[in-house]
């Protein structure tokens, strides 16, 4: 990184003095801002769809029933085919009489409270994977369950995600993303896929860089996160971006050889089968296309590693409780970082998926790394 970036990094590493009153104000301002944006977007939707929707239907109920994200026919010519419309069916005990529901069915209902769109195209089912297990943070769960559990985490934190990122990293995450973008080589007229793009930090920059002749697809497996990103980018006037629910393991909505650049920022560690995801990213890239992965990694300085562990497993859950009223989700996020492959292992996984000229760049002494690879 440049000296300027290093100096900025040092400056942002100084812990801000945020008292309880300021935290409360940040939360209130964020909620008000999100409500205002939501109202604007809903008004725009109502205007655009008033010829097909009964205006007497309550907007909140209608929004919960229909798919609000980009459809196949809405994508411009030359971009990949849009999102799939078929989703697995889930059974819940919502209609059961409360005095007849036993502990087992109650537990099942608790596990299926996530938005069903978040389980789109889940390749892991009891039929395909049986009882095969994987990690969910430090816990061990069936592969078929992990996607839903991750969905619960990000549905819970979506509205406070940006505030928490700023507080947890003291703003340094913006420098990490800026550096990753500097390695992207993105140019006017290109097509970009931002996987697990969430609230749209990278997609917003790519939208500007590719210009009116380019195109950006912001995809995420989580409907709540994607909704936040869409509201932000629509409000910012990004009219060359589509928003697609997609599973990183399959990227089923997208054709082969569709994108000049594929990025995934702080999302790969939550994927159940990372090898499958890397192969899918290779598939949708055009020959000569580039993959960028920005993700937490392994600190290369042992004393920093110990301090980082202490901070992650004490401060993060506390901040999650105070700001997002959810300590468990941030406990999982800390654990998921520790379970993610280190720099060299991820580089080897990219090579096994077919990528060439793979390299990585450590940021903040390896707390974060940017991996880069190319499709021949």
Short mmCIF file of C-alpha atoms in Angstrom, two decimals:
data_model
loop_
_atom_site.label_atom_id
_atom_site.label_comp_id
_atom_site.label_asym_id
_atom_site.label_seq_id
_atom_site.Cartn_x
_atom_site.Cartn_y
_atom_site.Cartn_z
CA UNK A 1 0.00 0.00 0.00
CA UNK A 2 1.17 3.56 -0.58
CA UNK A 3 2.57 5.77 2.15
CA UNK A 4 -0.58 7.88 2.05
CA UNK A 5 -2.72 4.83 2.54
CA UNK A 6 -0.48 3.71 5.34
CA UNK A 7 -0.83 7.09 7.03
CA UNK A 8 -4.58 7.01 6.60
CA UNK A 9 -4.58 3.52 8.03
CA UNK A 10 -2.64 4.70 11.07
CA UNK A 11 -4.99 7.62 11.53
CA UNK A 12 -8.08 5.45 11.32
CA UNK A 13 -6.63 2.93 13.72
CA UNK A 14 -6.92 5.51 16.47
CA UNK A 15 -9.95 4.44 18.44
CA UNK A 16 -12.69 7.07 18.17
CA UNK A 17 -14.23 8.40 21.32
CA UNK A 18 -17.86 7.40 20.93
CA UNK A 19 -19.96 7.83 24.02
CA UNK A 20 -23.36 6.34 24.59
CA UNK A 21 -25.22 9.47 23.47
CA UNK A 22 -23.39 9.57 20.15
CA UNK A 23 -24.04 5.87 19.58
CA UNK A 24 -27.73 6.44 20.20
CA UNK A 25 -27.72 9.34 17.76
CA UNK A 26 -25.97 7.24 15.10
CA UNK A 27 -28.55 4.51 15.45
CA UNK A 28 -31.48 6.96 15.33
CA UNK A 29 -30.04 8.73 12.29
CA UNK A 30 -29.47 5.42 10.52
CA UNK A 31 -33.00 4.23 11.20
CA UNK A 32 -34.49 7.54 10.03
CA UNK A 33 -32.32 7.51 6.89
CA UNK A 34 -33.31 3.94 6.01
CA UNK A 35 -36.99 4.71 6.58
CA UNK A 36 -36.80 7.75 4.29
CA UNK A 37 -35.08 5.78 1.54
CA UNK A 38 -37.59 2.93 1.88
CA UNK A 39 -40.48 5.37 1.58
CA UNK A 40 -38.98 6.88 -1.58
CA UNK A 41 -38.38 3.49 -3.19
CA UNK A 42 -41.84 2.23 -2.31
CA UNK A 43 -43.40 5.37 -3.79
CA UNK A 44 -41.42 4.84 -6.97
CA UNK A 45 -42.49 1.19 -7.17
CA UNK A 46 -46.12 2.15 -6.67
CA UNK A 47 -45.93 4.65 -9.53
CA UNK A 48 -44.25 2.20 -11.90
CA UNK A 49 -46.56 -0.73 -11.22
CA UNK A 50 -49.93 0.99 -10.76
CA UNK A 51 -51.24 -0.48 -13.98
CA UNK A 52 -50.79 -4.04 -12.78
CA UNK A 53 -51.28 -3.88 -9.05
CA UNK A 54 -54.53 -3.25 -7.22
CA UNK A 55 -53.96 0.06 -5.48
CA UNK A 56 -56.14 -1.05 -2.60
CA UNK A 57 -53.68 -3.75 -1.56
CA UNK A 58 -51.59 -2.83 1.42
CA UNK A 59 -48.08 -2.08 0.11
CA UNK A 60 -46.30 -3.83 2.96
CA UNK A 61 -48.23 -7.07 2.47
CA UNK A 62 -47.78 -6.97 -1.30
CA UNK A 63 -44.03 -6.35 -1.03
CA UNK A 64 -43.65 -9.39 1.19
CA UNK A 65 -45.43 -11.60 -1.36
CA UNK A 66 -43.75 -10.68 -4.63
CA UNK A 67 -40.16 -10.85 -5.80
CA UNK A 68 -38.83 -7.29 -5.86
CA UNK A 69 -35.50 -7.97 -7.52
CA UNK A 70 -34.40 -8.11 -11.15
CA UNK A 71 -36.23 -10.55 -13.42
CA UNK A 72 -34.93 -12.31 -16.54
CA UNK A 73 -36.86 -10.05 -18.93
CA UNK A 74 -35.64 -6.91 -17.16
CA UNK A 75 -31.94 -7.46 -17.77
CA UNK A 76 -30.56 -5.56 -20.79
CA UNK A 77 -29.37 -7.41 -23.87
CA UNK A 78 -25.87 -8.76 -23.54
CA UNK A 79 -25.99 -9.41 -19.80
CA UNK A 80 -26.52 -12.81 -18.18
CA UNK A 81 -29.92 -14.35 -17.87
CA UNK A 82 -31.69 -13.05 -14.76
CA UNK A 83 -32.55 -14.70 -11.52
CA UNK A 84 -34.30 -18.02 -11.26
CA UNK A 85 -37.86 -17.92 -10.06
CA UNK A 86 -38.09 -21.37 -8.55
CA UNK A 87 -37.32 -21.83 -4.89
CA UNK A 88 -37.48 -24.84 -2.58
CA UNK A 89 -40.59 -25.25 -0.54
CA UNK A 90 -40.33 -25.08 3.24
CA UNK A 91 -42.84 -26.36 5.73
CA UNK A 92 -43.53 -24.46 8.91
CA UNK A 93 -45.83 -24.93 11.84
CA UNK A 94 -47.48 -21.51 11.53
CA UNK A 95 -50.93 -23.05 11.17
CA UNK A 96 -50.57 -25.42 14.07
CA UNK A 97 -52.52 -24.84 17.25
CA UNK A 98 -50.09 -23.44 19.80
CA UNK A 99 -51.15 -25.88 22.52
CA UNK A 100 -50.45 -28.90 20.31
CA UNK A 101 -47.01 -27.95 19.05
CA UNK A 102 -44.32 -30.07 20.68
CA UNK A 103 -40.72 -29.07 21.22
CA UNK A 104 -39.55 -30.67 17.97
CA UNK A 105 -41.97 -28.81 15.75
CA UNK A 106 -41.32 -25.57 17.62
CA UNK A 107 -37.61 -25.96 16.97
CA UNK A 108 -38.31 -26.66 13.29
CA UNK A 109 -40.39 -23.50 13.05
CA UNK A 110 -37.58 -21.49 14.65
CA UNK A 111 -35.12 -22.78 12.07
CA UNK A 112 -37.32 -21.78 9.11
CA UNK A 113 -38.14 -18.21 10.08
CA UNK A 114 -35.64 -16.77 7.59
CA UNK A 115 -36.96 -15.26 4.36
CA UNK A 116 -37.49 -18.18 1.98
CA UNK A 117 -35.87 -16.21 -0.83
CA UNK A 118 -32.63 -16.49 1.14
CA UNK A 119 -32.63 -20.23 0.48
CA UNK A 120 -32.71 -19.70 -3.28
CA UNK A 121 -31.13 -22.51 -5.25
CA UNK A 122 -29.57 -24.14 -2.18
CA UNK A 123 -27.51 -27.04 -3.57
CA UNK A 124 -27.29 -28.69 -0.15
CA UNK A 125 -30.30 -30.73 0.93
CA UNK A 126 -30.74 -33.83 3.09
CA UNK A 127 -31.21 -35.76 -0.18
CA UNK A 128 -27.96 -34.56 -1.77
CA UNK A 129 -25.73 -34.32 1.31
CA UNK A 130 -27.38 -36.58 3.86
CA UNK A 131 -25.93 -35.85 7.29
CA UNK A 132 -22.64 -34.49 5.96
CA UNK A 133 -21.45 -31.73 8.27
CA UNK A 134 -19.66 -28.42 7.97
CA UNK A 135 -18.76 -25.55 10.28
CA UNK A 136 -20.99 -22.65 11.25
CA UNK A 137 -18.52 -20.54 13.16
CA UNK A 138 -17.19 -22.92 15.78
CA UNK A 139 -20.34 -25.03 15.70
CA UNK A 140 -20.85 -28.11 13.57
CA UNK A 141 -24.07 -28.28 11.52
CA UNK A 142 -25.44 -30.27 8.61
CA UNK A 143 -24.49 -28.79 5.25
CA UNK A 144 -28.17 -28.53 4.36
CA UNK A 145 -28.74 -26.19 7.33
CA UNK A 146 -25.84 -23.76 7.00
CA UNK A 147 -27.30 -21.53 4.30
CA UNK A 148 -30.44 -20.88 6.34
CA UNK A 149 -28.41 -20.18 9.47
CA UNK A 150 -26.19 -17.68 7.64
CA UNK A 151 -29.36 -16.08 6.25
CA UNK A 152 -30.67 -15.59 9.78
CA UNK A 153 -27.45 -13.80 10.77
CA UNK A 154 -27.48 -11.31 7.92
CA UNK A 155 -31.21 -10.73 8.03
CA UNK A 156 -30.71 -9.78 11.68
CA UNK A 157 -27.84 -7.36 11.06
CA UNK A 158 -28.78 -5.90 7.65
CA UNK A 159 -30.13 -2.52 8.78
CA UNK A 160 -27.19 -1.83 11.10
CA UNK A 161 -24.54 -3.47 8.91
CA UNK A 162 -22.86 -0.27 7.70
CA UNK A 163 -22.82 1.41 11.11
CA UNK A 164 -21.32 -1.72 12.66
CA UNK A 165 -18.67 -1.97 9.94
CA UNK A 166 -17.53 1.58 10.65
CA UNK A 167 -17.47 1.03 14.41
CA UNK A 168 -15.83 -2.42 14.34
CA UNK A 169 -13.04 -1.44 11.94
CA UNK A 170 -12.79 2.22 13.00
CA UNK A 171 -13.50 3.06 9.36
CA UNK A 172 -10.55 1.09 7.98
CA UNK A 173 -12.86 -1.17 5.93
CA UNK A 174 -13.27 1.77 3.53
CA UNK A 175 -9.52 1.78 2.87
CA UNK A 176 -9.55 -1.99 2.36
CA UNK A 177 -12.32 -1.69 -0.22
CA UNK A 178 -10.63 1.25 -1.91
CA UNK A 179 -7.44 -0.76 -2.30
CA UNK A 180 -9.34 -3.76 -3.70
CA UNK A 181 -11.02 -1.50 -6.26
CA UNK A 182 -7.59 -0.17 -7.26
CA UNK A 183 -6.62 -3.75 -8.20
CA UNK A 184 -9.80 -4.38 -10.19
CA UNK A 185 -8.67 -2.82 -13.47
CA UNK A 186 -12.31 -1.94 -14.13
CA UNK A 187 -12.89 0.15 -17.27
CA UNK A 188 -15.73 1.94 -19.01
CA UNK A 189 -18.15 -0.37 -20.83
CA UNK A 190 -17.32 -3.50 -18.83
CA UNK A 191 -19.71 -5.90 -17.13
CA UNK A 192 -19.13 -6.47 -13.41
CA UNK A 193 -20.63 -9.00 -10.99
CA UNK A 194 -20.37 -8.14 -7.30
CA UNK A 195 -21.22 -11.31 -5.36
CA UNK A 196 -22.46 -11.06 -1.78
CA UNK A 197 -22.49 -7.34 -2.51
CA UNK A 198 -24.84 -6.59 0.37
CA UNK A 199 -25.20 -2.86 0.95
CA UNK A 200 -23.47 -1.97 -2.32
CA UNK A 201 -20.20 -0.27 -1.34
CA UNK A 202 -18.23 -1.74 -4.26
CA UNK A 203 -21.11 -1.80 -6.73
CA UNK A 204 -21.65 1.92 -6.29
CA UNK A 205 -18.06 2.65 -7.34
CA UNK A 206 -18.18 0.14 -10.21
CA UNK A 207 -21.41 1.73 -11.46
CA UNK A 208 -19.58 5.02 -11.89
CA UNK A 209 -16.44 3.46 -13.40
CA UNK A 210 -18.16 1.34 -16.09
CA UNK A 211 -20.33 4.28 -17.16
CA UNK A 212 -23.52 4.31 -19.20
CA UNK A 213 -22.25 1.68 -21.63
CA UNK A 214 -21.23 -0.70 -18.85
CA UNK A 215 -23.31 -2.76 -16.48
CA UNK A 216 -23.08 -3.93 -12.88
CA UNK A 217 -24.97 -6.77 -11.22
CA UNK A 218 -25.17 -6.60 -7.43
CA UNK A 219 -26.01 -10.10 -6.20
CA UNK A 220 -26.54 -11.48 -2.75
CA UNK A 221 -28.13 -14.60 -1.34
CA UNK A 222 -29.79 -12.61 1.43
CA UNK A 223 -32.91 -10.64 0.56
CA UNK A 224 -32.62 -8.22 3.50
CA UNK A 225 -29.05 -7.26 2.64
CA UNK A 226 -29.86 -6.93 -1.06
CA UNK A 227 -32.82 -4.69 -0.25
CA UNK A 228 -30.58 -2.32 1.71
CA UNK A 229 -28.09 -2.22 -1.18
CA UNK A 230 -30.77 -1.60 -3.75
CA UNK A 231 -32.34 1.26 -1.81
CA UNK A 232 -28.93 2.90 -1.38
CA UNK A 233 -27.92 2.63 -5.04
CA UNK A 234 -31.30 3.69 -6.43
CA UNK A 235 -31.19 6.69 -4.13
CA UNK A 236 -27.68 7.47 -5.44
CA UNK A 237 -28.94 7.44 -9.04
CA UNK A 238 -27.11 4.29 -10.14
CA UNK A 239 -29.23 3.34 -13.16
CA UNK A 240 -26.86 0.79 -14.69
CA UNK A 241 -27.12 -1.72 -11.82
CA UNK A 242 -29.35 -4.79 -11.50
CA UNK A 243 -30.05 -6.54 -8.20
CA UNK A 244 -30.23 -10.33 -8.30
CA UNK A 245 -30.72 -12.96 -5.62
CA UNK A 246 -28.10 -15.60 -6.35
CA UNK A 247 -26.21 -18.37 -4.61
CA UNK A 248 -22.44 -17.93 -4.86
CA UNK A 249 -21.93 -21.69 -5.07
CA UNK A 250 -23.81 -22.04 -8.34
CA UNK A 251 -24.37 -18.51 -9.73
CA UNK A 252 -27.17 -20.29 -11.56
CA UNK A 253 -28.84 -17.12 -12.90
CA UNK A 254 -25.76 -16.21 -14.96
CA UNK A 255 -24.44 -17.51 -18.27
CA UNK A 256 -20.91 -18.71 -18.91
CA UNK A 257 -18.36 -16.09 -19.96
CA UNK A 258 -20.58 -13.15 -18.96
CA UNK A 259 -18.45 -10.78 -16.88
CA UNK A 260 -15.17 -8.92 -17.24
CA UNK A 261 -14.79 -8.66 -13.47
CA UNK A 262 -16.17 -10.71 -10.56
CA UNK A 263 -15.73 -9.51 -6.99
CA UNK A 264 -16.73 -10.86 -3.59
CA UNK A 265 -16.08 -8.74 -0.51
CA UNK A 266 -16.28 -10.25 2.98
CA UNK A 267 -18.66 -12.93 1.73
CA UNK A 268 -16.66 -16.01 0.78
CA UNK A 269 -16.16 -17.15 4.37
CA UNK A 270 -19.94 -17.58 4.75
CA UNK A 271 -20.27 -19.88 1.72
CA UNK A 272 -20.89 -23.55 2.52
CA UNK A 273 -18.77 -24.97 -0.33
CA UNK A 274 -16.04 -22.49 -1.21
CA UNK A 275 -14.50 -24.72 -3.89
CA UNK A 276 -17.84 -24.86 -5.72
CA UNK A 277 -18.19 -21.08 -5.46
CA UNK A 278 -14.73 -20.48 -6.93
CA UNK A 279 -15.52 -22.79 -9.86
CA UNK A 280 -18.76 -20.92 -10.49
CA UNK A 281 -16.91 -17.60 -10.45
CA UNK A 282 -14.48 -19.02 -13.00
CA UNK A 283 -17.39 -20.19 -15.17
CA UNK A 284 -19.14 -16.80 -15.41
CA UNK A 285 -15.94 -14.83 -16.12
CA UNK A 286 -15.01 -14.04 -19.69
CA UNK A 287 -11.61 -15.29 -20.92
CA UNK A 288 -9.10 -12.79 -19.62
CA UNK A 289 -11.51 -11.77 -16.86
CA UNK A 290 -10.41 -11.07 -13.32
CA UNK A 291 -11.56 -12.29 -9.89
CA UNK A 292 -11.02 -10.23 -6.75
CA UNK A 293 -11.65 -11.61 -3.28
CA UNK A 294 -11.51 -9.22 -0.32
CA UNK A 295 -11.74 -11.19 2.90
CA UNK A 296 -10.53 -11.41 6.46
CA UNK A 297 -7.43 -13.56 6.71
CA UNK A 298 -4.64 -14.55 9.09
CA UNK A 299 -2.51 -11.82 10.74
CA UNK A 300 1.16 -12.30 9.97
CA UNK A 301 2.37 -10.69 13.21
CA UNK A 302 1.78 -12.97 16.21
CA UNK A 303 1.35 -10.27 18.90
CA UNK A 304 -1.21 -8.55 16.68
CA UNK A 305 -2.98 -11.86 16.18
CA UNK A 306 -3.47 -12.29 19.92
CA UNK A 307 -4.72 -8.73 20.39
CA UNK A 308 -7.03 -9.18 17.38
CA UNK A 309 -8.51 -12.34 18.91
CA UNK A 310 -9.13 -10.57 22.20
CA UNK A 311 -10.84 -7.68 20.43
CA UNK A 312 -12.92 -9.93 18.16
CA UNK A 313 -14.33 -12.16 20.87
CA UNK A 314 -14.99 -9.47 23.47
CA UNK A 315 -15.60 -6.09 21.85
CA UNK A 316 -17.48 -7.25 18.74
CA UNK A 317 -20.29 -9.12 20.54
CA UNK A 318 -20.63 -6.23 22.99
CA UNK A 319 -20.92 -3.68 20.18
CA UNK A 320 -23.33 -6.00 18.40
CA UNK A 321 -25.51 -6.07 21.49
CA UNK A 322 -25.40 -2.30 22.02
CA UNK A 323 -25.84 -1.17 18.42
CA UNK A 324 -27.68 -3.99 16.65
CA UNK A 325 -29.22 -5.69 19.70
CA UNK A 326 -27.67 -8.94 18.47
CA UNK A 327 -24.52 -10.27 20.12
CA UNK A 328 -24.87 -13.84 18.80
CA UNK A 329 -24.60 -12.82 15.13
CA UNK A 330 -21.38 -10.92 15.78
CA UNK A 331 -20.03 -13.83 17.80
CA UNK A 332 -20.63 -15.98 14.70
CA UNK A 333 -18.96 -13.42 12.44
CA UNK A 334 -15.85 -13.45 14.65
CA UNK A 335 -15.79 -17.25 14.62
CA UNK A 336 -16.32 -17.43 10.85
CA UNK A 337 -13.20 -15.32 10.32
CA UNK A 338 -11.10 -17.83 12.28
CA UNK A 339 -12.50 -20.75 10.27
CA UNK A 340 -11.71 -19.16 6.88
CA UNK A 341 -8.67 -20.48 4.95
CA UNK A 342 -5.44 -18.55 5.34
CA UNK A 343 -3.83 -16.59 2.52
CA UNK A 344 -1.79 -19.38 0.94
CA UNK A 345 -4.57 -21.97 1.24
CA UNK A 346 -7.08 -19.70 -0.50
CA UNK A 347 -4.58 -18.99 -3.27
CA UNK A 348 -4.19 -22.74 -3.83
CA UNK A 349 -7.98 -23.16 -3.91
CA UNK A 350 -8.21 -20.49 -6.62
CA UNK A 351 -5.56 -22.27 -8.66
CA UNK A 352 -7.40 -25.58 -8.30
CA UNK A 353 -10.54 -23.85 -9.61
CA UNK A 354 -8.63 -22.92 -12.79
CA UNK A 355 -7.44 -19.37 -12.07
CA UNK A 356 -4.00 -18.30 -13.27
CA UNK A 357 -1.46 -15.70 -12.10
CA UNK A 358 -2.99 -15.81 -8.62
CA UNK A 359 -1.58 -13.55 -5.95
CA UNK A 360 -2.63 -11.87 -2.74
CA UNK A 361 -1.94 -8.63 -0.92
CA UNK A 362 -1.99 -8.42 2.87
CA UNK A 363 -3.66 -5.36 4.37
CA UNK A 364 -3.32 -4.21 7.99
CA UNK A 365 -0.68 -6.89 8.66
CA UNK A 366 -2.81 -9.69 7.23
CA UNK A 367 -6.03 -9.04 9.12
CA UNK A 368 -7.47 -8.67 5.63
CA UNK A 369 -6.15 -9.88 2.28
CA UNK A 370 -7.06 -9.20 -1.34
CA UNK A 371 -6.69 -12.25 -3.58
CA UNK A 372 -6.57 -11.87 -7.34
CA UNK A 373 -6.75 -14.40 -10.18
CA UNK A 374 -7.39 -14.46 -13.92
CA UNK A 375 -9.28 -16.70 -16.33
CA UNK A 376 -7.14 -17.79 -19.24
#
